[in-house]
Short mmCIF file of C-alpha atoms in Angstrom, two decimals:
data_model
loop_
_atom_site.label_atom_id
_atom_site.label_comp_id
_atom_site.label_asym_id
_atom_site.label_seq_id
_atom_site.Cartn_x
_atom_site.Cartn_y
_atom_site.Cartn_z
CA MET A 1 -22.48 -30.35 15.20
CA TYR A 2 -22.09 -33.72 16.94
CA ALA A 3 -21.70 -35.40 13.54
CA ILE A 4 -18.68 -33.30 12.50
CA PRO A 5 -16.00 -35.59 14.08
CA PHE A 6 -17.53 -38.54 12.23
CA PHE A 7 -17.51 -36.52 8.99
CA ILE A 8 -13.79 -35.83 9.44
CA ALA A 9 -13.04 -39.50 10.13
CA ALA A 10 -15.04 -40.54 7.06
CA MET A 11 -13.14 -38.07 4.86
CA ALA A 12 -9.82 -39.44 6.12
CA ALA A 13 -10.98 -42.98 5.40
CA GLU A 14 -12.11 -42.04 1.88
CA TYR A 15 -8.80 -40.33 1.20
CA LEU A 16 -6.76 -43.34 2.37
CA TYR A 17 -9.00 -45.73 0.44
CA GLY A 18 -8.59 -43.68 -2.75
CA ARG A 19 -4.82 -43.55 -2.33
CA ALA A 20 -4.67 -47.31 -1.78
CA ARG A 21 -6.81 -47.98 -4.86
CA GLY A 22 -4.93 -45.51 -7.07
CA ASN A 23 -8.04 -43.34 -7.42
CA ASP A 24 -7.49 -40.36 -5.14
CA THR A 25 -10.40 -37.93 -5.55
CA TYR A 26 -8.95 -35.27 -3.24
CA ARG A 27 -6.93 -32.19 -4.18
CA HIS A 28 -5.44 -30.32 -1.25
CA HIS A 29 -6.47 -26.75 -2.14
CA HIS A 30 -10.01 -27.66 -3.18
CA THR A 31 -10.54 -29.78 -0.08
CA LEU A 32 -9.31 -27.02 2.21
CA ASN A 33 -11.55 -24.49 0.45
CA SER A 34 -14.56 -26.79 0.94
CA LEU A 35 -13.76 -27.13 4.64
CA GLN A 36 -13.47 -23.35 4.96
CA LEU A 37 -16.89 -22.86 3.40
CA GLY A 38 -18.37 -25.51 5.67
CA THR A 39 -16.99 -23.80 8.76
CA LEU A 40 -18.26 -20.41 7.61
CA SER A 41 -21.71 -21.88 7.00
CA ARG A 42 -21.86 -23.18 10.60
CA LEU A 43 -20.78 -19.76 11.80
CA ALA A 44 -23.46 -18.07 9.71
CA GLY A 45 -26.02 -20.55 11.04
CA VAL A 46 -25.29 -19.43 14.59
CA LEU A 47 -25.70 -15.78 13.61
CA LYS A 48 -28.81 -16.04 11.43
CA ILE A 49 -30.89 -18.71 13.17
CA GLY A 50 -33.20 -16.06 14.64
CA ILE A 51 -34.66 -15.08 11.24
CA GLY A 52 -36.45 -18.37 10.61
CA GLY A 53 -37.12 -18.71 14.33
CA LEU A 54 -39.16 -15.50 14.39
CA VAL A 55 -41.37 -16.70 11.54
CA TYR A 56 -41.79 -20.22 12.88
CA GLY A 57 -42.46 -18.91 16.38
CA ALA A 58 -45.23 -16.65 15.09
CA LEU A 59 -46.80 -19.54 13.16
CA THR A 60 -46.72 -22.02 16.02
CA ASN A 61 -48.26 -19.47 18.38
CA GLY A 62 -51.57 -19.19 16.57
CA TYR A 63 -51.64 -20.33 12.94
CA THR A 64 -51.21 -24.10 13.07
CA LEU A 65 -53.98 -26.36 11.81
CA PHE A 66 -53.30 -29.27 14.18
CA ARG A 67 -51.29 -30.11 17.28
CA LEU A 68 -49.36 -33.20 16.25
CA ASP A 69 -47.80 -35.46 18.87
CA GLY A 70 -44.02 -35.26 18.56
CA ASP A 71 -43.62 -38.60 20.38
CA ALA A 72 -45.69 -40.61 17.89
CA VAL A 73 -43.75 -42.80 15.44
CA ALA A 74 -46.20 -42.02 12.63
CA VAL A 75 -45.67 -38.29 13.13
CA TRP A 76 -41.90 -38.76 12.96
CA ILE A 77 -42.21 -40.71 9.70
CA ALA A 78 -44.58 -38.11 8.22
CA ALA A 79 -42.23 -35.30 9.29
CA PHE A 80 -39.21 -37.05 7.75
CA VAL A 81 -40.96 -37.65 4.42
CA GLY A 82 -42.62 -34.23 4.44
CA TYR A 83 -39.35 -32.47 5.15
CA ASP A 84 -37.67 -34.20 2.21
CA PHE A 85 -40.59 -33.21 -0.04
CA CYS A 86 -40.15 -29.57 0.97
CA TYR A 87 -36.38 -29.93 0.57
CA TYR A 88 -36.90 -31.10 -3.01
CA TRP A 89 -38.72 -27.87 -3.89
CA ALA A 90 -36.31 -25.67 -1.97
CA HIS A 91 -33.43 -27.36 -3.76
CA ARG A 92 -35.10 -27.20 -7.16
CA TYR A 93 -35.83 -23.48 -6.92
CA GLY A 94 -32.33 -23.04 -5.56
CA HIS A 95 -31.18 -23.98 -9.06
CA GLN A 96 -33.93 -22.29 -11.06
CA TRP A 97 -34.01 -18.80 -9.52
CA ARG A 98 -30.82 -16.79 -9.66
CA LEU A 99 -31.61 -15.14 -6.31
CA LEU A 100 -31.59 -18.56 -4.62
CA TRP A 101 -28.82 -19.96 -6.83
CA ALA A 102 -26.59 -17.09 -5.66
CA SER A 103 -26.74 -18.70 -2.24
CA HIS A 104 -26.69 -22.38 -3.23
CA VAL A 105 -23.87 -22.07 -5.80
CA ALA A 106 -21.19 -22.45 -3.11
CA HIS A 107 -22.09 -26.12 -2.77
CA HIS A 108 -21.49 -26.78 -6.47
CA GLN A 109 -18.19 -24.97 -7.09
CA SER A 110 -15.86 -27.87 -6.27
CA GLU A 111 -14.31 -29.45 -9.34
CA GLU A 112 -13.77 -32.67 -7.38
CA PHE A 113 -16.46 -34.93 -5.93
CA ASN A 114 -15.72 -36.38 -2.52
CA LEU A 115 -17.03 -36.27 1.04
CA SER A 116 -15.53 -32.83 1.65
CA THR A 117 -17.86 -31.52 -1.07
CA ALA A 118 -20.80 -32.33 1.21
CA LEU A 119 -19.47 -29.88 3.80
CA ARG A 120 -19.13 -27.11 1.21
CA GLN A 121 -22.20 -25.10 2.17
CA THR A 122 -23.47 -21.56 1.75
CA SER A 123 -23.29 -18.80 4.34
CA THR A 124 -26.05 -16.72 2.71
CA GLY A 125 -29.05 -19.07 2.77
CA TYR A 126 -31.50 -16.66 4.37
CA LEU A 127 -34.55 -17.44 2.22
CA SER A 128 -34.80 -21.23 1.99
CA PHE A 129 -36.72 -21.48 5.28
CA VAL A 130 -39.90 -20.32 3.53
CA PHE A 131 -40.24 -23.69 1.78
CA TYR A 132 -40.69 -25.44 5.14
CA ILE A 133 -43.41 -23.13 6.49
CA PRO A 134 -46.21 -25.57 5.45
CA LEU A 135 -44.85 -28.15 7.90
CA TYR A 136 -45.17 -25.69 10.77
CA VAL A 137 -48.66 -24.68 9.65
CA LEU A 138 -49.69 -28.33 9.67
CA GLY A 139 -48.61 -28.52 13.31
CA PHE A 140 -45.36 -30.50 13.36
CA PRO A 141 -43.42 -29.48 16.51
CA ALA A 142 -40.43 -27.24 15.83
CA GLU A 143 -37.98 -29.50 17.68
CA LEU A 144 -39.15 -32.47 15.59
CA LEU A 145 -38.56 -30.61 12.32
CA VAL A 146 -35.11 -29.51 13.45
CA SER A 147 -34.33 -33.16 14.21
CA VAL A 148 -35.53 -34.58 10.90
CA GLY A 149 -33.82 -31.71 9.07
CA SER A 150 -30.54 -32.67 10.71
CA LEU A 151 -31.06 -36.31 9.77
CA ASN A 152 -31.79 -35.25 6.19
CA LEU A 153 -28.50 -33.36 5.97
CA ILE A 154 -26.52 -36.15 7.63
CA TYR A 155 -27.92 -38.63 5.10
CA GLN A 156 -26.76 -36.44 2.23
CA PHE A 157 -23.15 -36.56 3.42
CA TRP A 158 -22.34 -40.10 2.30
CA VAL A 159 -23.67 -39.72 -1.25
CA HIS A 160 -20.82 -37.33 -2.15
CA THR A 161 -18.35 -39.97 -3.28
CA GLU A 162 -17.08 -41.55 -6.49
CA HIS A 163 -16.03 -44.82 -4.85
CA ILE A 164 -19.56 -46.24 -4.54
CA ARG A 165 -20.93 -46.97 -7.98
CA ARG A 166 -24.44 -48.49 -8.37
CA LEU A 167 -26.71 -49.85 -5.59
CA GLY A 168 -29.25 -51.87 -7.55
CA PRO A 169 -32.94 -51.42 -6.62
CA LEU A 170 -32.08 -48.64 -4.13
CA GLU A 171 -31.40 -46.40 -7.13
CA TRP A 172 -35.16 -46.27 -7.73
CA VAL A 173 -36.09 -45.04 -4.27
CA LEU A 174 -33.19 -43.28 -2.55
CA VAL A 175 -30.69 -40.62 -3.44
CA THR A 176 -27.47 -42.57 -4.04
CA PRO A 177 -23.91 -41.58 -4.94
CA SER A 178 -24.63 -42.42 -8.56
CA ASN A 179 -27.65 -40.16 -9.05
CA HIS A 180 -26.13 -37.44 -6.85
CA ARG A 181 -23.00 -37.39 -9.02
CA VAL A 182 -25.34 -36.42 -11.84
CA HIS A 183 -26.67 -33.55 -9.76
CA HIS A 184 -23.15 -32.12 -9.26
CA ALA A 185 -22.07 -32.53 -12.89
CA ARG A 186 -21.82 -29.59 -15.27
CA ASN A 187 -22.30 -31.69 -18.42
CA PRO A 188 -25.21 -30.09 -20.34
CA GLU A 189 -27.32 -33.26 -20.20
CA TYR A 190 -26.92 -33.51 -16.42
CA ILE A 191 -27.58 -29.91 -15.36
CA ASP A 192 -30.66 -29.28 -13.15
CA ARG A 193 -31.36 -32.93 -12.36
CA ASN A 194 -31.82 -35.09 -9.24
CA TYR A 195 -32.78 -32.58 -6.54
CA GLY A 196 -33.90 -35.02 -3.85
CA GLY A 197 -32.25 -35.08 -0.42
CA VAL A 198 -33.09 -38.61 0.75
CA PHE A 199 -35.70 -39.86 -1.74
CA ILE A 200 -35.13 -39.80 -5.50
CA LEU A 201 -38.86 -40.54 -5.91
CA TRP A 202 -39.67 -36.81 -6.12
CA ASP A 203 -37.43 -36.43 -9.16
CA ARG A 204 -39.00 -39.43 -10.85
CA LEU A 205 -42.48 -38.09 -10.03
CA PHE A 206 -41.87 -34.49 -11.19
CA GLY A 207 -39.73 -35.21 -14.25
CA THR A 208 -36.30 -34.06 -13.05
CA PHE A 209 -34.60 -37.47 -12.80
CA LYS A 210 -31.55 -38.33 -14.89
CA ASP A 211 -29.68 -41.62 -14.64
CA GLU A 212 -25.88 -41.63 -14.66
CA ASP A 213 -24.58 -42.66 -18.08
CA PRO A 214 -21.33 -44.65 -17.87
CA THR A 215 -20.41 -43.42 -21.36
CA ARG A 216 -20.75 -39.78 -20.22
CA PRO A 217 -18.50 -39.34 -17.17
CA CYS A 218 -19.49 -36.52 -14.85
CA VAL A 219 -17.46 -33.30 -15.01
CA TYR A 220 -17.90 -31.49 -11.71
CA GLY A 221 -18.24 -27.82 -10.82
CA ILE A 222 -20.19 -24.91 -12.27
CA THR A 223 -20.26 -23.90 -15.92
CA ARG A 224 -18.54 -20.56 -15.27
CA GLN A 225 -15.73 -21.61 -12.98
CA LEU A 226 -15.09 -19.74 -9.77
CA GLY A 227 -11.33 -19.52 -10.37
CA SER A 228 -10.59 -18.65 -6.74
CA PHE A 229 -9.98 -20.16 -3.31
CA ASN A 230 -11.43 -17.10 -1.59
CA PRO A 231 -14.41 -18.39 0.48
CA LEU A 232 -15.88 -14.90 0.79
CA TRP A 233 -15.91 -14.46 -2.99
CA ALA A 234 -17.35 -17.97 -3.33
CA ASN A 235 -20.40 -16.82 -1.36
CA ALA A 236 -20.73 -13.48 -3.16
CA HIS A 237 -19.80 -13.87 -6.83
CA VAL A 238 -23.26 -14.67 -8.26
CA TYR A 239 -24.79 -11.75 -6.37
CA TRP A 240 -22.06 -9.49 -7.78
CA GLU A 241 -22.47 -10.80 -11.34
CA GLY A 242 -26.25 -10.30 -11.10
CA LEU A 243 -25.81 -6.71 -9.90
CA GLN A 244 -23.43 -6.06 -12.80
CA ASP A 245 -26.04 -7.35 -15.28
CA MET A 246 -28.68 -5.16 -13.63
CA VAL A 247 -26.52 -2.10 -14.24
CA ARG A 248 -25.48 -3.06 -17.78
CA THR A 249 -28.86 -4.00 -19.28
CA ARG A 250 -31.00 -1.22 -20.74
CA HIS A 251 -34.28 -3.13 -20.24
CA TRP A 252 -35.91 -2.27 -16.92
CA GLY A 253 -38.00 -5.41 -16.83
CA ASP A 254 -34.90 -7.57 -17.28
CA LYS A 255 -33.19 -5.86 -14.34
CA LEU A 256 -35.64 -7.57 -12.00
CA ARG A 257 -36.46 -10.62 -14.09
CA LEU A 258 -32.89 -11.92 -14.02
CA TRP A 259 -33.24 -12.71 -10.29
CA VAL A 260 -36.19 -15.10 -10.82
CA GLU A 261 -34.85 -16.73 -13.98
CA GLY A 262 -32.30 -19.52 -14.09
CA PRO A 263 -28.63 -18.69 -13.58
CA GLY A 264 -27.95 -19.19 -17.31
CA TRP A 265 -30.57 -16.63 -18.38
CA ARG A 266 -29.26 -13.25 -19.58
CA PRO A 267 -30.99 -9.92 -20.35
CA ARG A 268 -31.85 -9.48 -24.02
CA ASP A 269 -29.05 -7.05 -24.82
CA LEU A 270 -26.39 -9.21 -23.14
CA ARG A 271 -27.11 -12.54 -24.78
CA ASN A 272 -24.47 -12.24 -27.51
CA GLU A 273 -21.62 -12.36 -25.02
CA PRO A 274 -19.46 -15.53 -25.05
CA LYS A 275 -20.78 -18.44 -23.03
CA PRO A 276 -18.51 -20.40 -20.68
CA ASP A 277 -17.13 -23.75 -21.81
CA TRP A 278 -18.26 -26.48 -19.41
CA ARG A 279 -15.24 -28.56 -20.50
CA ALA A 280 -12.74 -25.94 -19.33
CA ALA A 281 -9.66 -27.08 -17.43
CA LYS A 282 -9.59 -27.34 -13.67
CA TYR A 283 -8.40 -24.42 -11.57
CA ASP A 284 -5.00 -25.38 -10.20
CA PRO A 285 -2.61 -22.52 -9.31
CA LYS A 286 0.86 -23.67 -8.32
CA VAL A 287 2.10 -22.91 -4.82
CA SER A 288 4.81 -24.52 -2.74
CA ALA A 289 4.16 -27.47 -0.45
CA ALA A 290 5.27 -25.24 2.44
CA ILE A 291 2.43 -22.80 1.80
CA GLY A 292 -0.07 -25.60 1.38
CA GLY A 293 1.02 -27.24 4.64
CA TYR A 294 1.01 -23.93 6.50
CA CYS A 295 -2.55 -23.14 5.36
CA PHE A 296 -3.73 -26.64 6.22
CA ALA A 297 -2.38 -26.37 9.77
CA GLN A 298 -3.71 -22.83 10.18
CA TYR A 299 -7.20 -23.91 9.11
CA TRP A 300 -7.49 -26.42 11.96
CA LEU A 301 -5.94 -24.10 14.55
CA VAL A 302 -8.08 -21.10 13.61
CA THR A 303 -11.26 -23.15 13.38
CA ALA A 304 -10.73 -24.80 16.79
CA ALA A 305 -9.99 -21.48 18.52
CA SER A 306 -12.80 -19.57 16.84
CA LEU A 307 -15.50 -22.15 17.43
CA THR A 308 -14.43 -22.41 21.07
CA LEU A 309 -14.98 -18.68 21.42
CA LEU A 310 -18.19 -18.54 19.39
CA PHE A 311 -19.94 -21.20 21.46
CA ALA A 312 -18.78 -19.78 24.76
CA ASP A 313 -20.91 -17.38 26.78
CA LEU A 314 -19.29 -14.17 25.54
CA PRO A 315 -20.45 -10.60 24.92
CA ARG A 316 -21.92 -10.02 21.48
CA THR A 317 -19.09 -7.68 20.49
CA LEU A 318 -16.50 -10.41 21.04
CA VAL A 319 -18.61 -12.99 19.21
CA LEU A 320 -18.90 -10.75 16.15
CA ALA A 321 -15.21 -9.81 16.30
CA SER A 322 -14.22 -13.48 16.49
CA ALA A 323 -16.51 -14.29 13.55
CA ALA A 324 -15.00 -11.49 11.47
CA LEU A 325 -11.47 -12.63 12.29
CA LEU A 326 -12.31 -16.21 11.34
CA ALA A 327 -13.66 -15.07 7.97
CA PHE A 328 -10.59 -12.88 7.40
CA SER A 329 -8.32 -15.81 8.29
CA PHE A 330 -9.95 -17.96 5.61
CA TYR A 331 -9.63 -15.12 3.09
CA VAL A 332 -5.89 -14.90 3.83
CA GLN A 333 -5.50 -18.67 3.45
CA GLY A 334 -7.27 -18.51 0.10
CA ALA A 335 -4.94 -15.76 -1.10
CA ALA A 336 -1.93 -17.85 -0.07
CA LEU A 337 -3.27 -20.94 -1.87
CA GLU A 338 -3.68 -18.83 -5.02
CA GLY A 339 -0.06 -17.67 -4.77
CA ARG A 340 -0.93 -14.00 -4.36
CA ARG A 341 1.99 -11.67 -3.72
CA TYR A 342 0.19 -9.84 -0.94
CA ALA A 343 -0.70 -12.99 1.04
CA THR A 344 2.29 -12.66 3.37
CA GLN A 345 1.40 -9.07 4.28
CA LEU A 346 -2.19 -10.14 4.91
CA GLU A 347 -1.05 -12.96 7.17
CA ILE A 348 1.15 -10.64 9.22
CA ALA A 349 -1.81 -8.27 9.62
CA ARG A 350 -4.00 -11.21 10.64
CA LEU A 351 -1.56 -12.34 13.32
CA ALA A 352 -1.46 -8.79 14.68
CA ALA A 353 -5.28 -8.76 14.76
CA VAL A 354 -5.30 -12.07 16.65
CA THR A 355 -2.99 -10.63 19.29
CA ALA A 356 -5.04 -7.45 19.61
CA LEU A 357 -8.30 -9.38 19.96
CA ALA A 358 -6.72 -11.76 22.47
CA TRP A 359 -5.95 -8.97 24.91
CA TYR A 360 -9.04 -6.91 24.12
CA GLY A 361 -11.19 -9.85 25.21
CA SER A 362 -8.93 -11.12 27.99
CA SER A 363 -11.36 -9.95 30.67
CA ALA A 364 -14.04 -12.22 29.15
CA TRP A 365 -12.05 -15.35 28.37
CA GLY A 366 -9.15 -15.00 30.78
CA ALA A 367 -5.50 -14.01 30.63
CA GLU A 368 -4.38 -17.62 30.09
CA PHE A 369 -6.34 -17.91 26.83
CA ALA A 370 -5.08 -14.49 25.71
CA THR A 371 -1.51 -15.57 26.44
CA GLY A 372 -2.05 -18.74 24.42
CA LEU A 373 -3.36 -16.80 21.42
CA THR A 374 -0.40 -14.43 21.61
CA ALA A 375 2.04 -17.35 21.68
CA TYR A 376 0.25 -18.85 18.67
CA ALA A 377 0.66 -15.58 16.74
CA LEU A 378 4.34 -15.24 17.65
CA LEU A 379 5.09 -18.83 16.63
CA SER A 380 3.16 -18.46 13.37
CA LEU A 381 5.08 -15.38 12.26
CA PRO A 382 8.42 -17.07 11.44
CA LEU A 383 6.57 -19.98 9.85
CA THR A 384 4.68 -17.73 7.46
CA LEU A 385 7.90 -15.93 6.51
CA TRP A 386 9.59 -19.30 5.91
CA ALA A 387 6.68 -20.55 3.78
CA ALA A 388 6.58 -17.30 1.78
CA ALA A 389 10.24 -17.72 0.86
CA LYS A 390 9.43 -20.89 -1.09
CA PRO A 391 8.72 -20.52 -4.86
CA SER A 392 5.05 -20.14 -5.85
CA ALA A 393 2.87 -18.61 -8.55
CA ASN A 394 2.98 -14.99 -7.33
CA LEU A 395 -0.17 -13.88 -9.12
CA ASP A 396 -0.90 -10.17 -9.07
CA SER A 397 -4.66 -9.83 -9.54
CA ALA A 398 -6.95 -10.09 -6.55
CA PRO A 399 -9.43 -12.97 -6.09
CA GLY A 400 -12.56 -12.47 -8.13
CA GLU A 401 -11.09 -9.87 -10.47
CA THR A 402 -10.22 -12.27 -13.27
CA PRO A 403 -11.30 -15.77 -14.32
CA ALA A 404 -9.12 -18.81 -13.72
CA GLN A 405 -5.53 -18.31 -14.86
CA THR A 406 -5.32 -20.59 -17.90
CA ALA A 407 -1.52 -20.61 -17.85
CA ARG A 408 -1.64 -22.49 -14.57
CA LEU A 409 -4.48 -24.88 -15.28
CA LYS A 410 -4.28 -28.56 -16.03
CA PRO A 411 -6.77 -30.35 -18.30
CA ALA A 412 -9.81 -31.98 -16.75
CA ASP A 413 -9.62 -35.76 -16.51
#
């Protein structure tokens, strides 16, 4: 959490650098959607942290092989390297089992590659903790593993950029922007490569390394495009598609097998269906600059208010209500960025919900905060009506119901 302000500053610097060099890798809607998913993932982390904690607590209370000294430098180094080794396998199976890919896919949906992509994280990663259990069994202290895990994630932030090309001998040892671009590419020759978090040595050792080919530029995203800025659908669509295949296939073995096969695997009686084109155009619905600016401002306001509430000492009911309202706010912003007709009605309903929650929880967070939230809602109402009056796409179908609208797409670079 302490690193987030530095992440924001780095994204601003990358954006300004790209603009100055004539190579801007940011698109407003995609960037905002990545930030929404990052915020939701932090929210989910607060709510789900007890699941892994229960398992790790049980292990450290009687099933560890050693009691390693968390103050020893050698133990820190071993924990850092060991954590990255476990991360490699967690990441690899996150691509090779549909059940785990359904969670990890959110990180790969962006069709642009920049520092905001690093913050695009899942909110449904409830199973990946099992890959780190061996470290607890060996006796590494829990607080040490949390620390090296945070360092591992912070390291991965900077490799999500197109502005740093090759780094010479470091390419052989560390995960770099070049070999991580390969990991995010949907070109057939690049798929399922370069899983390392800090060290690329694991990929070289276990046969999953692929070097970036300058004659084959990376095309980013997933092979079957999301076609939506709805962050809730972004977290759920692979689960939903898998459930649909379970219902449609007539083979009982395939109903279960599809969850432990790769995301491209299909049941036998569904394999003749058309496959997605990895070279498809980028998703780019047209909305007015007023709507884009309104959503951008609302993202920062809603995130600041919600995180303030979530990390305060509040009753559980208010914490859950604030979390639900934050998620709904991002859903409304996504609908607006897609140019949906019903986005204005959703926003009015959201502002009413903000006001209701403000006064429902006023006894916990004070009348002054409730008054501030009410003023925010009243000021936002005319702004949303003004933004809605500007021309936009006005698409009818709801997020997730149809693939990307080809009439409003522009070709991939």
